[in-house]
PDB file of C-alpha atoms in Angstrom:
ATOM      1  CA  MET A 233     -81.808  58.950 -12.456  1.00 95.00           C
ATOM      2  CA  GLY A 234     -81.393  57.071  -9.143  1.00 97.00           C
ATOM      3  CA  ILE A 235     -83.592  54.535  -7.362  1.00 97.00           C
ATOM      4  CA  ILE A 236     -83.307  53.888  -3.648  1.00 97.00           C
ATOM      5  CA  GLY A 237     -84.633  50.430  -2.917  1.00 95.00           C
ATOM      6  CA  ALA A 238     -83.776  47.161  -4.575  1.00 93.00           C
ATOM      7  CA  GLY A 239     -86.967  45.267  -3.703  1.00 92.00           C
ATOM      8  CA  ARG A 240     -89.816  44.391  -6.071  1.00 92.00           C
ATOM      9  CA  MET A 241     -90.742  48.044  -6.923  1.00 95.00           C
ATOM     10  CA  GLY A 242     -87.187  49.371  -7.243  1.00 95.00           C
ATOM     11  CA  THR A 243     -85.969  46.459  -9.341  1.00 94.00           C
ATOM     12  CA  ALA A 244     -89.114  46.541 -11.561  1.00 95.00           C
ATOM     13  CA  LEU A 245     -88.760  50.308 -12.117  1.00 95.00           C
ATOM     14  CA  ALA A 246     -85.059  49.968 -12.932  1.00 94.00           C
ATOM     15  CA  ARG A 247     -85.907  47.304 -15.513  1.00 94.00           C
ATOM     16  CA  VAL A 248     -88.531  49.301 -17.358  1.00 95.00           C
ATOM     17  CA  LEU A 249     -86.470  52.503 -17.195  1.00 95.00           C
ATOM     18  CA  ALA A 250     -83.467  50.664 -18.665  1.00 92.00           C
ATOM     19  CA  ALA A 251     -85.686  49.252 -21.421  1.00 92.00           C
ATOM     20  CA  ALA A 252     -86.874  52.848 -22.164  1.00 94.00           C
ATOM     21  CA  GLY A 253     -83.294  53.998 -22.479  1.00 94.00           C
ATOM     22  CA  VAL A 254     -83.138  56.018 -19.176  1.00 95.00           C
ATOM     23  CA  PRO A 255     -79.766  55.663 -17.465  1.00 94.00           C
ATOM     24  CA  THR A 256     -80.582  54.461 -14.044  1.00 96.00           C
ATOM     25  CA  ALA A 257     -78.495  53.766 -10.831  1.00 95.00           C
ATOM     26  CA  LEU A 258     -80.037  51.410  -8.293  1.00 95.00           C
ATOM     27  CA  CYS A 259     -79.044  51.151  -4.627  1.00 94.00           C
ATOM     28  CA  THR A 260     -80.312  49.859  -1.279  1.00 93.00           C
ATOM     29  CA  ALA A 261     -80.985  51.960   1.790  1.00 90.00           C
ATOM     30  CA  ARG A 262     -77.777  50.630   3.277  1.00 82.00           C
ATOM     31  CA  CYS A 263     -74.809  52.953   2.999  1.00 74.00           C
ATOM     32  CA  ASP A 264     -72.337  50.084   2.829  1.00 68.00           C
ATOM     33  CA  ARG A 265     -74.161  47.785   0.466  1.00 69.00           C
ATOM     34  CA  PRO A 266     -74.715  48.429  -3.300  1.00 71.00           C
ATOM     35  CA  ALA A 267     -77.582  46.706  -5.009  1.00 73.00           C
ATOM     36  CA  ALA A 268     -76.875  43.036  -5.801  1.00 71.00           C
ATOM     37  CA  ASP A 269     -77.816  41.650  -9.234  1.00 76.00           C
ATOM     38  CA  PRO A 270     -79.420  44.778 -10.751  1.00 83.00           C
ATOM     39  CA  PRO A 271     -81.352  44.389 -13.985  1.00 86.00           C
ATOM     40  CA  PRO A 272     -79.386  44.559 -17.280  1.00 86.00           C
ATOM     41  CA  ASP A 273     -78.284  48.074 -18.295  1.00 87.00           C
ATOM     42  CA  CYS A 274     -78.816  49.355 -14.760  1.00 92.00           C
ATOM     43  CA  THR A 275     -75.866  50.567 -12.757  1.00 92.00           C
ATOM     44  CA  PRO A 276     -75.436  49.110  -9.216  1.00 93.00           C
ATOM     45  CA  ALA A 277     -74.646  52.026  -6.942  1.00 93.00           C
ATOM     46  CA  THR A 278     -74.086  53.001  -3.339  1.00 93.00           C
ATOM     47  CA  LEU A 279     -76.595  55.110  -1.450  1.00 95.00           C
ATOM     48  CA  ASP A 280     -74.174  58.015  -1.436  1.00 94.00           C
ATOM     49  CA  ASP A 281     -73.746  57.777  -5.204  1.00 94.00           C
ATOM     50  CA  VAL A 282     -77.464  58.029  -5.731  1.00 96.00           C
ATOM     51  CA  LEU A 283     -78.078  60.694  -3.120  1.00 96.00           C
ATOM     52  CA  TRP A 284     -75.376  63.027  -4.362  1.00 96.00           C
ATOM     53  CA  HIS A 285     -74.971  62.326  -8.108  1.00 96.00           C
ATOM     54  CA  THR A 286     -78.401  61.508  -9.645  1.00 97.00           C
ATOM     55  CA  ASP A 287     -81.510  63.499 -10.474  1.00 97.00           C
ATOM     56  CA  PRO A 288     -84.305  62.713  -9.997  1.00 98.00           C
ATOM     57  CA  VAL A 289     -84.125  60.235  -7.150  1.00 98.00           C
ATOM     58  CA  LEU A 290     -86.991  57.829  -6.586  1.00 98.00           C
ATOM     59  CA  LEU A 291     -87.847  56.270  -3.193  1.00 98.00           C
ATOM     60  CA  ALA A 292     -88.989  52.629  -3.662  1.00 97.00           C
ATOM     61  CA  LEU A 293     -88.750  51.628   0.005  1.00 96.00           C
ATOM     62  CA  PRO A 294     -91.193  50.519   2.705  1.00 95.00           C
ATOM     63  CA  PHE A 295     -92.696  53.790   4.055  1.00 96.00           C
ATOM     64  CA  PRO A 296     -91.170  53.630   7.547  1.00 95.00           C
ATOM     65  CA  VAL A 297     -87.729  53.077   6.019  1.00 95.00           C
ATOM     66  CA  ALA A 298     -88.163  55.898   3.547  1.00 97.00           C
ATOM     67  CA  VAL A 299     -89.331  58.493   6.117  1.00 96.00           C
ATOM     68  CA  GLY A 300     -86.581  57.390   8.454  1.00 96.00           C
ATOM     69  CA  LEU A 301     -83.975  57.877   5.727  1.00 97.00           C
ATOM     70  CA  VAL A 302     -85.067  61.358   4.667  1.00 97.00           C
ATOM     71  CA  SER A 303     -85.469  62.499   8.319  1.00 97.00           C
ATOM     72  CA  GLY A 304     -81.627  62.268   8.556  1.00 96.00           C
ATOM     73  CA  PRO A 305     -78.791  63.754   6.433  1.00 96.00           C
ATOM     74  CA  ALA A 306     -80.246  62.198   3.262  1.00 97.00           C
ATOM     75  CA  GLY A 307     -83.210  64.572   3.500  1.00 97.00           C
ATOM     76  CA  ARG A 308     -80.972  67.667   3.486  1.00 97.00           C
ATOM     77  CA  CYS A 309     -78.502  66.908   0.678  1.00 97.00           C
ATOM     78  CA  GLY A 310     -80.763  67.332  -2.316  1.00 97.00           C
ATOM     79  CA  ASP A 311     -79.853  70.934  -3.145  1.00 97.00           C
ATOM     80  CA  GLY A 312     -83.306  71.434  -4.749  1.00 98.00           C
ATOM     81  CA  ARG A 313     -83.221  68.243  -6.799  1.00 98.00           C
ATOM     82  CA  ILE A 314     -86.363  66.163  -7.332  1.00 98.00           C
ATOM     83  CA  LEU A 315     -87.333  63.347  -4.971  1.00 98.00           C
ATOM     84  CA  ILE A 316     -90.079  61.045  -6.306  1.00 98.00           C
ATOM     85  CA  ASP A 317     -91.985  59.317  -3.558  1.00 98.00           C
ATOM     86  CA  ALA A 318     -93.453  56.044  -4.725  1.00 98.00           C
ATOM     87  CA  THR A 319     -94.212  54.718  -1.195  1.00 97.00           C
ATOM     88  CA  ASN A 320     -97.576  53.510   0.114  1.00 96.00           C
ATOM     89  CA  PRO A 321     -97.924  53.737   3.945  1.00 95.00           C
ATOM     90  CA  GLY A 322    -101.427  52.282   3.705  1.00 90.00           C
ATOM     91  CA  PHE A 323     -99.805  48.863   3.124  1.00 89.00           C
ATOM     92  CA  CYS A 324     -98.029  49.019   6.523  1.00 86.00           C
ATOM     93  CA  ARG A 325     -99.510  46.783   9.190  1.00 78.00           C
ATOM     94  CA  ASP A 326     -99.535  49.508  11.823  1.00 79.00           C
ATOM     95  CA  ARG A 327    -100.751  53.098  11.442  1.00 77.00           C
ATOM     96  CA  VAL A 328     -97.694  55.168  10.620  1.00 83.00           C
ATOM     97  CA  VAL A 329     -99.323  58.401   9.333  1.00 92.00           C
ATOM     98  CA  PRO A 330    -101.437  60.684  11.574  1.00 91.00           C
ATOM     99  CA  PRO A 331    -105.036  61.105  10.542  1.00 91.00           C
ATOM    100  CA  GLY A 332    -105.557  63.869   7.989  1.00 93.00           C
ATOM    101  CA  LEU A 333    -102.027  63.671   6.590  1.00 96.00           C
ATOM    102  CA  SER A 334    -100.305  61.490   4.022  1.00 97.00           C
ATOM    103  CA  GLY A 335     -97.004  59.742   3.662  1.00 97.00           C
ATOM    104  CA  GLY A 336     -96.104  62.030   0.812  1.00 98.00           C
ATOM    105  CA  GLU A 337     -96.582  65.114   3.002  1.00 98.00           C
ATOM    106  CA  LEU A 338     -94.464  63.579   5.806  1.00 97.00           C
ATOM    107  CA  ILE A 339     -91.663  62.753   3.432  1.00 98.00           C
ATOM    108  CA  ALA A 340     -91.831  66.234   1.847  1.00 98.00           C
ATOM    109  CA  SER A 341     -91.640  67.977   5.179  1.00 98.00           C
ATOM    110  CA  ALA A 342     -88.687  65.816   6.257  1.00 98.00           C
ATOM    111  CA  ALA A 343     -86.789  66.043   2.973  1.00 98.00           C
ATOM    112  CA  THR A 344     -86.108  69.767   3.296  1.00 98.00           C
ATOM    113  CA  GLY A 345     -83.358  69.724   0.666  1.00 98.00           C
ATOM    114  CA  TRP A 346     -85.477  68.218  -2.027  1.00 98.00           C
ATOM    115  CA  ARG A 347     -88.611  69.038  -4.072  1.00 98.00           C
ATOM    116  CA  THR A 348     -90.821  66.047  -3.375  1.00 98.00           C
ATOM    117  CA  VAL A 349     -93.275  64.739  -5.943  1.00 98.00           C
ATOM    118  CA  LYS A 350     -95.646  61.837  -5.373  1.00 98.00           C
ATOM    119  CA  ALA A 351     -95.849  59.466  -8.372  1.00 98.00           C
ATOM    120  CA  PHE A 352     -95.779  55.772  -9.286  1.00 98.00           C
ATOM    121  CA  ASN A 353     -97.462  54.587  -6.102  1.00 97.00           C
ATOM    122  CA  THR A 354    -100.658  53.607  -7.974  1.00 97.00           C
ATOM    123  CA  VAL A 355     -98.863  51.219 -10.340  1.00 96.00           C
ATOM    124  CA  PRO A 356     -98.278  47.605  -9.219  1.00 93.00           C
ATOM    125  CA  ALA A 357     -94.603  46.608  -9.431  1.00 92.00           C
ATOM    126  CA  GLU A 358     -95.384  43.403 -11.267  1.00 89.00           C
ATOM    127  CA  HIS A 359     -97.086  45.277 -14.158  1.00 91.00           C
ATOM    128  CA  LEU A 360     -95.135  48.432 -14.693  1.00 94.00           C
ATOM    129  CA  ALA A 361     -94.806  47.553 -18.336  1.00 92.00           C
ATOM    130  CA  ALA A 362     -98.609  47.184 -18.785  1.00 93.00           C
ATOM    131  CA  THR A 363     -99.479  50.706 -19.746  1.00 96.00           C
ATOM    132  CA  ARG A 364    -102.673  50.092 -21.781  1.00 95.00           C
ATOM    133  CA  ILE A 365    -106.196  49.744 -20.377  1.00 94.00           C
ATOM    134  CA  GLY A 366    -109.512  49.476 -22.186  1.00 89.00           C
ATOM    135  CA  GLY A 367    -107.943  50.681 -25.454  1.00 89.00           C
ATOM    136  CA  GLY A 368    -106.432  53.752 -23.719  1.00 94.00           C
ATOM    137  CA  THR A 369    -103.341  54.582 -21.694  1.00 97.00           C
ATOM    138  CA  VAL A 370    -103.029  53.970 -17.987  1.00 97.00           C
ATOM    139  CA  THR A 371    -103.243  57.188 -16.036  1.00 98.00           C
ATOM    140  CA  LEU A 372    -100.345  58.040 -13.597  1.00 98.00           C
ATOM    141  CA  PRO A 373    -101.357  60.663 -10.967  1.00 98.00           C
ATOM    142  CA  VAL A 374     -98.575  63.152 -10.078  1.00 98.00           C
ATOM    143  CA  ALA A 375     -98.714  65.446  -7.034  1.00 98.00           C
ATOM    144  CA  GLY A 376     -96.198  68.047  -5.838  1.00 98.00           C
ATOM    145  CA  PRO A 377     -94.672  71.434  -6.563  1.00 98.00           C
ATOM    146  CA  ALA A 378     -95.561  72.700 -10.067  1.00 98.00           C
ATOM    147  CA  ASP A 379     -91.906  73.460 -10.979  1.00 97.00           C
ATOM    148  CA  ALA A 380     -90.857  69.876 -10.055  1.00 98.00           C
ATOM    149  CA  LYS A 381     -93.450  68.030 -12.090  1.00 98.00           C
ATOM    150  CA  PRO A 382     -92.240  68.411 -15.681  1.00 98.00           C
ATOM    151  CA  PRO A 383     -89.355  65.939 -15.377  1.00 97.00           C
ATOM    152  CA  VAL A 384     -91.683  63.413 -13.721  1.00 98.00           C
ATOM    153  CA  PHE A 385     -94.243  63.914 -16.484  1.00 98.00           C
ATOM    154  CA  ASP A 386     -91.490  63.307 -19.032  1.00 97.00           C
ATOM    155  CA  LEU A 387     -90.358  60.173 -17.238  1.00 97.00           C
ATOM    156  CA  ALA A 388     -93.912  58.791 -17.027  1.00 97.00           C
ATOM    157  CA  GLY A 389     -94.473  59.504 -20.681  1.00 97.00           C
ATOM    158  CA  ARG A 390     -91.278  57.671 -21.698  1.00 96.00           C
ATOM    159  CA  LEU A 391     -92.512  54.579 -19.815  1.00 97.00           C
ATOM    160  CA  GLY A 392     -95.825  54.722 -21.676  1.00 97.00           C
ATOM    161  CA  PHE A 393     -98.075  56.225 -19.026  1.00 98.00           C
ATOM    162  CA  GLU A 394    -100.370  59.255 -19.284  1.00 98.00           C
ATOM    163  CA  PRO A 395     -99.463  61.485 -16.401  1.00 98.00           C
ATOM    164  CA  VAL A 396    -102.063  63.743 -14.863  1.00 98.00           C
ATOM    165  CA  ASP A 397    -101.462  66.691 -12.563  1.00 98.00           C
ATOM    166  CA  VAL A 398    -103.575  66.181  -9.417  1.00 98.00           C
ATOM    167  CA  GLY A 399    -102.362  69.216  -7.438  1.00 98.00           C
ATOM    168  CA  GLY A 400     -99.945  69.819  -4.573  1.00 98.00           C
ATOM    169  CA  ILE A 401     -98.318  67.238  -2.362  1.00 98.00           C
ATOM    170  CA  GLU A 402    -101.477  67.172  -0.169  1.00 98.00           C
ATOM    171  CA  SER A 403    -103.111  65.151  -3.009  1.00 98.00           C
ATOM    172  CA  SER A 404    -100.917  62.319  -1.777  1.00 98.00           C
ATOM    173  CA  ARG A 405    -103.749  61.592   0.680  1.00 97.00           C
ATOM    174  CA  GLU A 406    -106.101  60.541  -2.125  1.00 98.00           C
ATOM    175  CA  MET A 407    -103.369  58.835  -4.161  1.00 98.00           C
ATOM    176  CA  GLU A 408    -102.359  56.660  -1.257  1.00 97.00           C
ATOM    177  CA  ALA A 409    -105.976  55.775  -0.526  1.00 97.00           C
ATOM    178  CA  LEU A 410    -106.438  54.958  -4.212  1.00 97.00           C
ATOM    179  CA  ALA A 411    -103.509  52.539  -4.103  1.00 97.00           C
ATOM    180  CA  VAL A 412    -105.079  50.662  -1.144  1.00 96.00           C
ATOM    181  CA  LEU A 413    -108.446  50.512  -2.968  1.00 97.00           C
ATOM    182  CA  MET A 414    -106.860  49.096  -6.104  1.00 96.00           C
ATOM    183  CA  ALA A 415    -105.074  46.471  -4.031  1.00 95.00           C
ATOM    184  CA  ARG A 416    -108.319  45.465  -2.398  1.00 96.00           C
ATOM    185  CA  VAL A 417    -110.140  45.207  -5.709  1.00 97.00           C
ATOM    186  CA  SER A 418    -107.247  43.233  -7.175  1.00 96.00           C
ATOM    187  CA  ALA A 419    -107.382  40.738  -4.259  1.00 96.00           C
ATOM    188  CA  ALA A 420    -111.153  40.443  -4.380  1.00 98.00           C
ATOM    189  CA  TYR A 421    -111.253  39.580  -8.091  1.00 97.00           C
ATOM    190  CA  ASP A 422    -108.009  37.554  -8.232  1.00 97.00           C
ATOM    191  CA  LEU A 423    -106.316  40.031 -10.584  1.00 95.00           C
ATOM    192  CA  HIS A 424    -102.912  39.461  -9.110  1.00 93.00           C
ATOM    193  CA  GLY A 425    -102.031  43.179  -9.432  1.00 93.00           C
ATOM    194  CA  ARG A 426    -103.121  43.383 -13.036  1.00 94.00           C
ATOM    195  CA  ILE A 427    -105.150  46.514 -12.424  1.00 95.00           C
ATOM    196  CA  GLY A 428    -104.880  50.133 -13.432  1.00 96.00           C
ATOM    197  CA  ILE A 429    -106.839  53.365 -13.777  1.00 96.00           C
ATOM    198  CA  ARG A 430    -107.691  55.618 -16.624  1.00 96.00           C
ATOM    199  CA  ILE A 431    -108.862  59.223 -15.995  1.00 95.00           C
ATOM    200  CA  ALA A 432    -110.439  60.794 -19.039  1.00 92.00           C
ATOM    201  CA  GLU A 433    -113.388  62.918 -20.073  1.00 90.00           C
ATOM    202  CA  LEU A 434    -116.612  61.029 -20.586  1.00 90.00           C
ATOM    203  CA  ASP A 435    -117.910  60.663 -24.146  1.00 87.00           C
ATOM    204  CA  ARG A 436    -120.816  62.904 -24.868  1.00 86.00           C
ATOM    205  CA  SER A 437    -124.129  61.094 -24.894  1.00 76.00           C
ATOM    206  CA  PRO A 438    -125.876  60.996 -28.264  1.00 71.00           C
ATOM    207  CA  VAL A 439    -128.633  63.696 -28.651  1.00 61.00           C
ATOM    208  CA  GLY A 440    -131.900  62.481 -27.149  1.00 56.00           C
ATOM    209  CA  ARG A 441    -130.390  59.565 -25.275  1.00 56.00           C
ATOM    210  CA  GLY A 442    -131.363  59.576 -21.662  1.00 54.00           C
ATOM    211  CA  ALA A 443    -132.865  63.094 -22.086  1.00 50.00           C
ATOM    212  CA  ASP A 444    -135.181  64.330 -19.330  1.00 50.00           C
ATOM    213  CA  VAL A 445    -138.293  65.567 -21.170  1.00 44.00           C
ATOM    214  CA  ALA A 446    -140.527  67.799 -19.157  1.00 45.00           C
ATOM    215  CA  GLY A 447    -144.297  68.021 -19.626  1.00 42.00           C
TER     216      GLY A 447
END
């Protein structure tokens, strides 16, 4: 697979993917500059190499850079391949997404040559290898076209997450809001990004416990 963005998120993802045995090419958003000092077992690549020769491709860029990239030729060269959007516009200082929409929807509408799936935006870069929470597995929400999700589910599973299908790309709205909420909770309780979510069915209450008895 390919990762566009050699910052904290892109480098961290490349590291855990390589550790999981997933061949990964890492590049920057600059056409003329391959990634410098990639993690071990990760291939430094140019933007063109990733855009044309890897599948899936993951965007690990600041949202304005990502949407600017896919609004040009990069958004039309996918030939139906999968584009994973891991961006979080809610972390931008200025409002960059119109009310009622999400960054995932904007990227999907601009990247007309790709099938865009929103995933990995709810996992802090520093703790991508921490996939256990409260005795269970960290949940990874995945939103996008149904036929594009299986490879993303497989990828999430190989990294140790429990992927959950949360619907179409419009569910990016809630996923991006969740990422902002998690960051605020992390800051309020000095968790330093060591925070995750687990979505699971509640245990059934023992018979008689909390029962509402009439009469």
